[in-house]
mmCIF file of C-alpha atoms and ligand atoms in Angstrom:
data_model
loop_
_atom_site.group_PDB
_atom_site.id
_atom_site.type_symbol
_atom_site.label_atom_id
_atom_site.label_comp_id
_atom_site.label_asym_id
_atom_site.label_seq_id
_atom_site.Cartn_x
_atom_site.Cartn_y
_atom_site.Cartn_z
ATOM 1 C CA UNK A 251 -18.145 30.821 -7.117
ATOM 2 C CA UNK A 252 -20.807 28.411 -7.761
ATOM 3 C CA UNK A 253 -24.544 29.617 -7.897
ATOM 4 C CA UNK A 254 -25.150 25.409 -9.035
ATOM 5 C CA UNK A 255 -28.653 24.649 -6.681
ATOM 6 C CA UNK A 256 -29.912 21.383 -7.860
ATOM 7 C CA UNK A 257 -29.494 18.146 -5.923
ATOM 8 C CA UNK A 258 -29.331 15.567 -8.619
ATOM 9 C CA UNK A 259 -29.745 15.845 -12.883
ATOM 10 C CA UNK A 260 -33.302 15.001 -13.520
ATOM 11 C CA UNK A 261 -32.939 15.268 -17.072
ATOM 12 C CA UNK A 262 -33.903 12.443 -19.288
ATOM 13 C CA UNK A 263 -32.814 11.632 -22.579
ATOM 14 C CA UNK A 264 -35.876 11.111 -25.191
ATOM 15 C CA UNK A 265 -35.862 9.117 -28.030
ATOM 16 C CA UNK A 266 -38.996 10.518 -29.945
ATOM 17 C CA UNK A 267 -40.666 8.667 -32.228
ATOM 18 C CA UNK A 268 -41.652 11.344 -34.958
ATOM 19 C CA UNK A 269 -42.751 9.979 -38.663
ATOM 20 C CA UNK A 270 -41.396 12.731 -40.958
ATOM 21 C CA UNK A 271 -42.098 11.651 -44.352
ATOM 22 C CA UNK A 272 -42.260 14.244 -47.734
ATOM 23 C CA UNK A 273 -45.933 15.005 -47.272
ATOM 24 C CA UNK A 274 -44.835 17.729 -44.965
ATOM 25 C CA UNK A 275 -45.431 21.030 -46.322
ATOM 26 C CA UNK A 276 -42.856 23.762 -46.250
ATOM 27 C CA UNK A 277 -46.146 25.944 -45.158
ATOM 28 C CA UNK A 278 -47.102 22.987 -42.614
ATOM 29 C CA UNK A 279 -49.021 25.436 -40.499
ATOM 30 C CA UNK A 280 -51.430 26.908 -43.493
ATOM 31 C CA UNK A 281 -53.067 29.608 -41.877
ATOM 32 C CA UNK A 282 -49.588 30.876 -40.842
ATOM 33 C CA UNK A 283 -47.067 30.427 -44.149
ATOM 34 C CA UNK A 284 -44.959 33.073 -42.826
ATOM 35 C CA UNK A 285 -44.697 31.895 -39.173
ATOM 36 C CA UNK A 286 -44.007 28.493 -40.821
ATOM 37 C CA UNK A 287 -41.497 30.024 -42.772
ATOM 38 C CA UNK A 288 -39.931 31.851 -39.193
ATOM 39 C CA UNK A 289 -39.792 28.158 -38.200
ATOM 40 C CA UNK A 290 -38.212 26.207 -40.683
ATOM 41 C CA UNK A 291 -35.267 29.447 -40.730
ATOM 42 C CA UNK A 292 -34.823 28.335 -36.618
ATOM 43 C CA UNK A 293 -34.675 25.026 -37.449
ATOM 44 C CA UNK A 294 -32.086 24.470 -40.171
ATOM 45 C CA UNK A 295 -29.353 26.520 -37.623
ATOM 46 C CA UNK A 296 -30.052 24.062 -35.133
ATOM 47 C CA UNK A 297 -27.703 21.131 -36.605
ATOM 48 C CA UNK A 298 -25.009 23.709 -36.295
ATOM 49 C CA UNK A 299 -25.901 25.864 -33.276
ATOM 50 C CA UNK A 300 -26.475 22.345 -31.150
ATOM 51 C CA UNK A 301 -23.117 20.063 -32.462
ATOM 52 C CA UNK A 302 -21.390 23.195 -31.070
ATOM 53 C CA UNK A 303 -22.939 23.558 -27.909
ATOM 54 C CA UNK A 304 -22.496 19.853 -27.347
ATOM 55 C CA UNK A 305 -18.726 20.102 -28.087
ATOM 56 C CA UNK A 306 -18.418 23.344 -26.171
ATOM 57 C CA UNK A 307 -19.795 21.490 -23.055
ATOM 58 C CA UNK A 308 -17.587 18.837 -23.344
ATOM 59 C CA UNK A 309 -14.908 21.091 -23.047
ATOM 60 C CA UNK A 310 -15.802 22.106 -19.706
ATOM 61 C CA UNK A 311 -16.423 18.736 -18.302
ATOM 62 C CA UNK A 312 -13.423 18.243 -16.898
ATOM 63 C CA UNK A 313 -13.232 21.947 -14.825
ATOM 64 C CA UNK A 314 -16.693 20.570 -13.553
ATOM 65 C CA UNK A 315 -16.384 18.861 -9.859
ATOM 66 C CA UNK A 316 -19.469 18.489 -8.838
ATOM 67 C CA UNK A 317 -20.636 14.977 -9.730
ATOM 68 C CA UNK A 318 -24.633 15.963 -9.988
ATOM 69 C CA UNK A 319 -23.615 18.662 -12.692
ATOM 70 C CA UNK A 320 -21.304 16.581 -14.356
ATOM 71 C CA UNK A 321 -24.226 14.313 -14.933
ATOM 72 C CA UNK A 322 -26.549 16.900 -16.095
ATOM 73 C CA UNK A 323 -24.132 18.694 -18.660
ATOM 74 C CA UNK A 324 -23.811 14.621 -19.745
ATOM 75 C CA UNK A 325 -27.497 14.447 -19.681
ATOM 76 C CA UNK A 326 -27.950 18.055 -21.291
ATOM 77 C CA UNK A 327 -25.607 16.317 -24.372
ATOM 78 C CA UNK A 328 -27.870 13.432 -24.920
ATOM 79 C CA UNK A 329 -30.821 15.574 -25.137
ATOM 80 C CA UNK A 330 -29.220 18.149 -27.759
ATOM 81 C CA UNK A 331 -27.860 15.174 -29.677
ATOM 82 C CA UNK A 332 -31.449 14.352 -30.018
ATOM 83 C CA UNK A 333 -32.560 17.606 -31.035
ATOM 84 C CA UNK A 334 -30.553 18.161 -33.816
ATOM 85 C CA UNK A 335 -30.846 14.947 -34.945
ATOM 86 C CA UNK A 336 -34.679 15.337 -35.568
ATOM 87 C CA UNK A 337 -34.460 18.539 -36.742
ATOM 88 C CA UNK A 338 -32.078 17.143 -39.626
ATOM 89 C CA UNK A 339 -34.644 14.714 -40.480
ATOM 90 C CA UNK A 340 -37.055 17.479 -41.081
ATOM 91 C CA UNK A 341 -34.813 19.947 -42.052
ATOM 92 C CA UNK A 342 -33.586 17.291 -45.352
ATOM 93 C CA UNK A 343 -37.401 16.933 -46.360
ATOM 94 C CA UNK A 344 -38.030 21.002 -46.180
ATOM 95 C CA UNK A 345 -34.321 21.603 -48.299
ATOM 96 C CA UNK A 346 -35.564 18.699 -50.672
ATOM 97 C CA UNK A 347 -38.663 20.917 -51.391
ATOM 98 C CA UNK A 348 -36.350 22.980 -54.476
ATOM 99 C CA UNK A 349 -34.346 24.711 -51.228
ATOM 100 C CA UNK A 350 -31.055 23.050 -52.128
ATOM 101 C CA UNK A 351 -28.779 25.827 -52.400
ATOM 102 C CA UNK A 352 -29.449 26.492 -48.547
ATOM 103 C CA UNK A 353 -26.285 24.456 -48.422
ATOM 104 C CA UNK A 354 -24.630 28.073 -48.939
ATOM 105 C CA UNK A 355 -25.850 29.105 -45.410
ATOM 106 C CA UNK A 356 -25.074 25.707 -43.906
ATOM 107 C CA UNK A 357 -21.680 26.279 -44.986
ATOM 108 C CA UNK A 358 -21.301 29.451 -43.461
ATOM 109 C CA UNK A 359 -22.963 28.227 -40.188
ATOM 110 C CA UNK A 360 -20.410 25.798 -39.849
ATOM 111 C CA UNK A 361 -17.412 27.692 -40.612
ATOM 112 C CA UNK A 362 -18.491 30.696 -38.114
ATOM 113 C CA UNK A 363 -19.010 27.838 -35.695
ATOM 114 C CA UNK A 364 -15.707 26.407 -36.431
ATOM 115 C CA UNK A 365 -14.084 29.785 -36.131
ATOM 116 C CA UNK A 366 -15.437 30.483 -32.811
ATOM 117 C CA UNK A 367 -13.913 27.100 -31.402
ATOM 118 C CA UNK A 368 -10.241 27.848 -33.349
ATOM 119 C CA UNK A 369 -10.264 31.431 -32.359
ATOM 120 C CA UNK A 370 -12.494 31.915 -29.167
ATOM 121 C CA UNK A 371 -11.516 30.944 -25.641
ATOM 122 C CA UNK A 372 -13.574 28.006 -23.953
ATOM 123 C CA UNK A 373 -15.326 31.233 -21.496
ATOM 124 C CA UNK A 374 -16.513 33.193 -24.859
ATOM 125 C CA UNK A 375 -17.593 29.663 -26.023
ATOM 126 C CA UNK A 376 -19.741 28.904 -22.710
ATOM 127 C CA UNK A 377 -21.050 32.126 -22.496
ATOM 128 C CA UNK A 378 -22.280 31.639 -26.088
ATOM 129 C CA UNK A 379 -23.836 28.003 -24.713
ATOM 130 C CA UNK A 380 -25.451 29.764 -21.570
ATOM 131 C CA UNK A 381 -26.502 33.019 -23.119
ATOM 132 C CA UNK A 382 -28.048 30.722 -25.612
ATOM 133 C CA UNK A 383 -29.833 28.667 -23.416
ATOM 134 C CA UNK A 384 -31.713 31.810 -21.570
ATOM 135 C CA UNK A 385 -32.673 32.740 -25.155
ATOM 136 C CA UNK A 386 -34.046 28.785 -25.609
ATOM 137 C CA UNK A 387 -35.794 29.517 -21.794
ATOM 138 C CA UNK A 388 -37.522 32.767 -22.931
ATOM 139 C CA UNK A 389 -38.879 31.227 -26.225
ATOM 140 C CA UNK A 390 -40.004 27.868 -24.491
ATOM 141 C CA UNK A 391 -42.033 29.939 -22.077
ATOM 142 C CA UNK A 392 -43.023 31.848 -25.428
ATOM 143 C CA UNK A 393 -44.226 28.888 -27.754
ATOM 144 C CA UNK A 394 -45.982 27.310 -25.075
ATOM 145 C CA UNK A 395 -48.165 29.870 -23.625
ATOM 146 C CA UNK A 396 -48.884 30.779 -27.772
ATOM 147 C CA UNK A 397 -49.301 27.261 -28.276
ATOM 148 C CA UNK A 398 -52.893 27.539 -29.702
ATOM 149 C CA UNK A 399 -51.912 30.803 -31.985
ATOM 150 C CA UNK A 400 -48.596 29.259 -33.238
ATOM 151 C CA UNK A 401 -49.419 25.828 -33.839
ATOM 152 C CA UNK A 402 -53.434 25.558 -33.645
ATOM 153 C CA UNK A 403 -54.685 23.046 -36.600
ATOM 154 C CA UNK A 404 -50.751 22.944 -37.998
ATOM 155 C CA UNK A 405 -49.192 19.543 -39.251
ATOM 156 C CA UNK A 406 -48.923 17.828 -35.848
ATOM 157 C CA UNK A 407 -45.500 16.379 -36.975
ATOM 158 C CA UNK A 408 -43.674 19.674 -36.834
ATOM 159 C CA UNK A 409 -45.862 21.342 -34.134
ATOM 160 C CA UNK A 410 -44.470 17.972 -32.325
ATOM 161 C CA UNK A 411 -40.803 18.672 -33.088
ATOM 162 C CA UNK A 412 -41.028 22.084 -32.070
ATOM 163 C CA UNK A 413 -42.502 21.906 -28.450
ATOM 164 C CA UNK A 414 -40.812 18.565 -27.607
ATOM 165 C CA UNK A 415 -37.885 20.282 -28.764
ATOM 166 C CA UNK A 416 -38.654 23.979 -26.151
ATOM 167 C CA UNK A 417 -40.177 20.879 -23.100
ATOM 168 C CA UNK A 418 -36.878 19.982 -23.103
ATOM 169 C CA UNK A 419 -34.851 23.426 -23.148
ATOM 170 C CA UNK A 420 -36.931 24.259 -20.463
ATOM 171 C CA UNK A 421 -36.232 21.279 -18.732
ATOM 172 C CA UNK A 422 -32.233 21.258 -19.326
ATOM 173 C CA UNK A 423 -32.259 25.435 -18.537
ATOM 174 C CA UNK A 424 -29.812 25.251 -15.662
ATOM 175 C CA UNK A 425 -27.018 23.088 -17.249
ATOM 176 C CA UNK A 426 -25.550 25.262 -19.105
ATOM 177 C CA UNK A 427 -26.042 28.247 -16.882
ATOM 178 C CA UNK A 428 -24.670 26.273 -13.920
ATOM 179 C CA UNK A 429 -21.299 25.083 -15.986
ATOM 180 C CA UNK A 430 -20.352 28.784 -16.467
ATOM 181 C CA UNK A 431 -21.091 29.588 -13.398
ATOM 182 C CA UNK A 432 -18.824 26.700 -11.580
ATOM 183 C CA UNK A 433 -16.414 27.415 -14.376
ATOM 184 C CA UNK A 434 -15.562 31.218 -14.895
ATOM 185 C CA UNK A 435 -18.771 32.881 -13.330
ATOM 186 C CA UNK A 436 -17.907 36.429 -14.433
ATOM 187 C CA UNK A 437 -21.086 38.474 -14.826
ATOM 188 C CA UNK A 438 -20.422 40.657 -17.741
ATOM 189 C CA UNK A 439 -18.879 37.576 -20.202
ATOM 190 C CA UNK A 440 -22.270 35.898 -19.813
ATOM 191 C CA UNK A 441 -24.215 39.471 -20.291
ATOM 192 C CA UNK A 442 -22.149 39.855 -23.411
ATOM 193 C CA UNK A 443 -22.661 35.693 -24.096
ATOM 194 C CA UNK A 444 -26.314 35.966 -24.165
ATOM 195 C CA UNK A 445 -26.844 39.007 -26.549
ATOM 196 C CA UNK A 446 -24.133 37.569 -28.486
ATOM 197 C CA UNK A 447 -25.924 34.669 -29.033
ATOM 198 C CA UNK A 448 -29.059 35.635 -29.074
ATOM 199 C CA UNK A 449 -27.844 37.906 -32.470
ATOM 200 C CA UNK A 450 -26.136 35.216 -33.321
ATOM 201 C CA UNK A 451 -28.626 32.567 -33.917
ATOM 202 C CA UNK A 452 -31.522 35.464 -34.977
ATOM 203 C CA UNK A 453 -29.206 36.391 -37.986
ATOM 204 C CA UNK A 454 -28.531 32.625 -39.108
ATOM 205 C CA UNK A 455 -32.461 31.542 -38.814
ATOM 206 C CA UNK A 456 -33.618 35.325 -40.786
ATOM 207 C CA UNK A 457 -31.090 34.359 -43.384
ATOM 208 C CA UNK A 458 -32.508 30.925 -43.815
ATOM 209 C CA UNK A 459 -36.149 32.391 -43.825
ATOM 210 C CA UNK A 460 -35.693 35.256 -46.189
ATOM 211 C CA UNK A 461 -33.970 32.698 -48.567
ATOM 212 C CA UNK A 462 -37.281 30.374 -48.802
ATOM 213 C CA UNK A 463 -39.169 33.259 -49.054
ATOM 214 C CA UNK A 464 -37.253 34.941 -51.849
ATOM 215 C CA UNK A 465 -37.172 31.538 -53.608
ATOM 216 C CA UNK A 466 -40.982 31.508 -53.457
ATOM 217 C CA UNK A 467 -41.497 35.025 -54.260
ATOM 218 C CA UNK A 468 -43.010 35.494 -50.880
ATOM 219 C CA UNK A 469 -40.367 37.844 -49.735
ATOM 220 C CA UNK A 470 -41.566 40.723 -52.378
ATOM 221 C CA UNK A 471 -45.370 39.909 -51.047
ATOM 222 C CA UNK A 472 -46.634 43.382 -48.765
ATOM 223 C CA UNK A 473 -48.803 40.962 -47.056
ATOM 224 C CA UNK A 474 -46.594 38.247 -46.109
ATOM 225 C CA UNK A 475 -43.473 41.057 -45.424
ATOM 226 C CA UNK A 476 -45.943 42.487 -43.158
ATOM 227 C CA UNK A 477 -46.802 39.282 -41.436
ATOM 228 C CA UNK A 478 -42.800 38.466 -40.820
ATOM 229 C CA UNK A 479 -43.189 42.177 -38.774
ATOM 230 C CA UNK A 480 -45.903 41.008 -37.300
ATOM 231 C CA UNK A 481 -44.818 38.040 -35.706
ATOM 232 C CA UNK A 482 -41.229 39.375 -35.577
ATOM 233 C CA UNK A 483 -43.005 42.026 -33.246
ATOM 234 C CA UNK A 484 -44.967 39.470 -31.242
ATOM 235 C CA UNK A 485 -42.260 37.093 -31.006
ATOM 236 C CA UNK A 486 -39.873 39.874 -29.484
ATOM 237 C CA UNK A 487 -42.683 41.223 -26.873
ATOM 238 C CA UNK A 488 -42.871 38.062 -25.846
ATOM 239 C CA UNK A 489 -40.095 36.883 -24.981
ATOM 240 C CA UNK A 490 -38.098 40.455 -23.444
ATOM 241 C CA UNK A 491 -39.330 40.312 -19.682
ATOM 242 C CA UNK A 492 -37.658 36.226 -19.441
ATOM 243 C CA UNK A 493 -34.949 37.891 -21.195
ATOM 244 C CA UNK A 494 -34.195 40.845 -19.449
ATOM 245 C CA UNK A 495 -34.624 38.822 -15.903
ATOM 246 C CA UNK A 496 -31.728 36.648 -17.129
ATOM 247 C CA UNK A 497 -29.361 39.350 -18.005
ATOM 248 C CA UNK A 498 -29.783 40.664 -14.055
ATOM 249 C CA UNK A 499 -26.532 39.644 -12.151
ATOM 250 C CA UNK A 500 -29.071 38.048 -9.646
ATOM 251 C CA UNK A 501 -30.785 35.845 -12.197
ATOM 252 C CA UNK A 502 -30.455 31.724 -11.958
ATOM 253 C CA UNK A 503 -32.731 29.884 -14.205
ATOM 254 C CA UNK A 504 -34.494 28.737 -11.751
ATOM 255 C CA UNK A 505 -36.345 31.872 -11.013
ATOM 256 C CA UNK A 506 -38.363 31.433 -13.469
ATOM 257 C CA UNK A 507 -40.736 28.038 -12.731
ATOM 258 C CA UNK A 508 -41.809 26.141 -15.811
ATOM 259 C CA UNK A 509 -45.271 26.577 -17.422
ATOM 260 C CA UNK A 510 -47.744 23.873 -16.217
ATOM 261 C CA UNK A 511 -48.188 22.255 -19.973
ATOM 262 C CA UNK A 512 -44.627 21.428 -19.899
ATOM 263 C CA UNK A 513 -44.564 20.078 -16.291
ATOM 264 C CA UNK A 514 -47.263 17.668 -17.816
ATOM 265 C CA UNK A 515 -45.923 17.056 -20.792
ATOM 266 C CA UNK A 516 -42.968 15.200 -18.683
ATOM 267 C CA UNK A 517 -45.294 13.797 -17.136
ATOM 268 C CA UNK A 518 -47.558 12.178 -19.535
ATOM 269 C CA UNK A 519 -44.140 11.433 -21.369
ATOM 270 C CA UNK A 520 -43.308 8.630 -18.914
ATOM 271 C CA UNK A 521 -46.953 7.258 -19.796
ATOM 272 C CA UNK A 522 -46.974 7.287 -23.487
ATOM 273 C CA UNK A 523 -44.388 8.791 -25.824
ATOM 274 C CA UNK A 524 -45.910 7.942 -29.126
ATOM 275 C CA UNK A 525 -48.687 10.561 -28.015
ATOM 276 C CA UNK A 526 -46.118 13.333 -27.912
ATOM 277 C CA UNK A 527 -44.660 12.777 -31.344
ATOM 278 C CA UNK A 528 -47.912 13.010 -32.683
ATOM 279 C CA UNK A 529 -49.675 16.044 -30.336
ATOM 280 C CA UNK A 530 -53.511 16.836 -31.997
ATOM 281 C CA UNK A 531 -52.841 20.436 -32.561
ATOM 282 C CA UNK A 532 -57.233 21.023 -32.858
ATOM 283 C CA UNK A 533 -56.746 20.629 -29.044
ATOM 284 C CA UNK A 534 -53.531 22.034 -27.781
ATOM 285 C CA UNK A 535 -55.150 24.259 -25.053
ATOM 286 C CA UNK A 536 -57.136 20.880 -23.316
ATOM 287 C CA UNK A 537 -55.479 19.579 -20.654
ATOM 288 C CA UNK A 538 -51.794 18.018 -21.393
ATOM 289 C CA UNK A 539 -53.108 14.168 -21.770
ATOM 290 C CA UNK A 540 -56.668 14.757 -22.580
ATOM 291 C CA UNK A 541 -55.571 16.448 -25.934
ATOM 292 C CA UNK A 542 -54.195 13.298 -27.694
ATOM 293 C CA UNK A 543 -55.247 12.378 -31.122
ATOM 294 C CA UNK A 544 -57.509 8.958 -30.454
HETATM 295 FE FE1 LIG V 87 -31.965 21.950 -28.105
HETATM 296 FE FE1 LIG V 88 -30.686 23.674 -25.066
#
C-alpha cells in the first residue's frame, strides 16, 4: 500500500555558493566550543551516512511506479549529493586542524556502511534511509526554532552549511518515507529503521566529537563535559515529540508542516542565493530576507 500524497516533486537541487577557506575555527561558534564540537562530530558522518542513502535509493528506483516519486527520490539524490559534498569541503579544513587520525573513524564508517549494503536486504537498507530522514525532520524543526541559541554571532559560513543543509531535509522529508512506503510499507521494519538509525548515526557523530575533544584536552574539562550534557539534554528534549509522532503507525511526514523560516528561506532562495551561503548570524531571528549581511 502506498500512503505517497504529493502531486508533483517540488524539490530543487541547490548549488550553494559557500567560501570555506582555513580561517574557520574548529570552535567557529565561540561562545559555544562544545556545541561546535557536537557539530563538526554530525558533520564528518555525513560523507558516509549520505553516499549510502543515495545508493540505497537508487536501489529502489526501479520498484517505484509512480512517475512524481520517481522524480523526487531523483531529486532527493541531487540534493544529498550536494550535502555531502559541502560538508567534505568543511569537514577537510576542520581534519586539517591536527585531527588527521579521524581517518580511523572514517574508515569504520565506511566499512559498517559497506557491510550493511553486502549483508542487509534493500527493506533494512530503506528503513535505515527513512528512519533516518524522520531523525533529519525532528532536528530541522530543532535547529531552526534554536536558531538564535545555536548559531547566534557563530562563523556565518558553518551556521550557513548547517541550516541550508536541515531547509533542505525538511524540504525532501517525504521522499524517503514515501519510497518505503510504495516499496515494502511494513510498519514495524520502519519502527525498527528509525531507532536503528537514529543510534546509528548518534554513535558515529559522539565518536567523532569525543575524539576532537580528547585531542584538545577538552574531553577531561568538568565544564565543557558538563556542557556536552547540557546540550546533549536539550538537543534530545527537543527533538522527542517530532520523533515519537513519526514512530506512530499513522504518521506521514507531512503531518508535521514546516517552520515559517524555512518556508522563506525557499523562498528568498529563488531571489538571491549568495545571501544564504553567507546568513548574518547577529540577526537570525529578523525576518528570513531582512536578516542578510549588507
Ligand atoms: Fe542531507
Ligand atoms: Fe535527507
Amino acid at each position: 500500500m502506498t500512503t505517497y500524497k504529493n502531486e508533483k516533486s517540488t524539490l530543487v537541487v541547490r548549488r550553494m555558493p559557500f567560501s570555506f577557506d582555513n580561517n574557520i575555527n574548529v570552535h567557529w561558534n565561540a561562545a559555544r566550543p562544545e556545541w561546535s564540537y557536537m557539530v563538526n562530530g554530525a558533520s564528518l558522518v555525513m560523507p558516509y551516512l549520505e553516499p549510502y542513502l543515495i545508493r540505497t535509493m537508487k536501489q529502489v528506483l526501479p520498484k517505484l511506479t509512480d512517475p512524481a516519486l520517481i522524480q523526487e527520490v531523483k531529486d532527493y539524490i541531487g540534493q544529498e549529493a550536494q550535502h555531502y559534498q559541502q560538508h567534505r569541503k568543511f569537514n577537510d579544513i576542520i581534519k586539517s586542524k591536527g585531527y588527521d587520525e579521524i581517518s580511523v573513524l572514517e574508515q569504520q564508517m565506511l566499512d559498517e556502511y559497506t557491510h550493511f549494503e553486502k549483508t542487509k536486504s534493500l527493506k533494512f537498507n530503506l528503513a535505515y534511509a527513512a528512519g533516518f530522514e524522520s531523525m533529519a525532520l525532528t532536528v530541522g524543526h530543532w535547529l531552526i526554532k534554536n536558531r538564535d541559541y545555536l548559531f547566534g554571532g557563530s562563523d556565518s559560513r558553518v551556521a550557513s552549511l548547517i541550516l541550508w543543509h536541515f531547509v533542505e531535509e525538511l524540504e525532501h522529508k517525504c521522499a524517503a518515507y514515501d519510497a518505503y512506503q510504495a516499496a515494502y510499507g511494513n510498519y514495524w521494519s520502519r519502527l525498527y529503521g528509525t531507532l536503528f538509525a537514529a543510534l546509528h548515526v548518534m554513535k558515529f557523530s559522539r565518536r567523532g566529537y569525543i575524539f576532537m575533544m580528547k585531542k584538545d584536552g577538552a574531553w577531561r574539562n568538568t565544564r565543557n563535559r558538563l556542557n556536552i550534557i547540557k546540550y546533549n539534554l536539550r538537543f534530545i528534549t527537543g527533538v522527542l515529540p517530532k520523533l515519537i509522532h513519526s514512530l506512530l503507525p499513522s504518521h506521514h511526514p507531512t503531518d508535521i508542516d514546516d517552520p515559517q523560516w524555512s518556508k522563506d528561506w525557499v523562498a528568498v532562495h529563488e531571489k538571491n542565493n549568495a545571501e544564504l551561503a553567507h546568513l548574518d548570524t547577529n540577526n537570525l531571528l529578523t525576518p528570513m530576507g531582512a536578516g542578510f549581511k549588507k
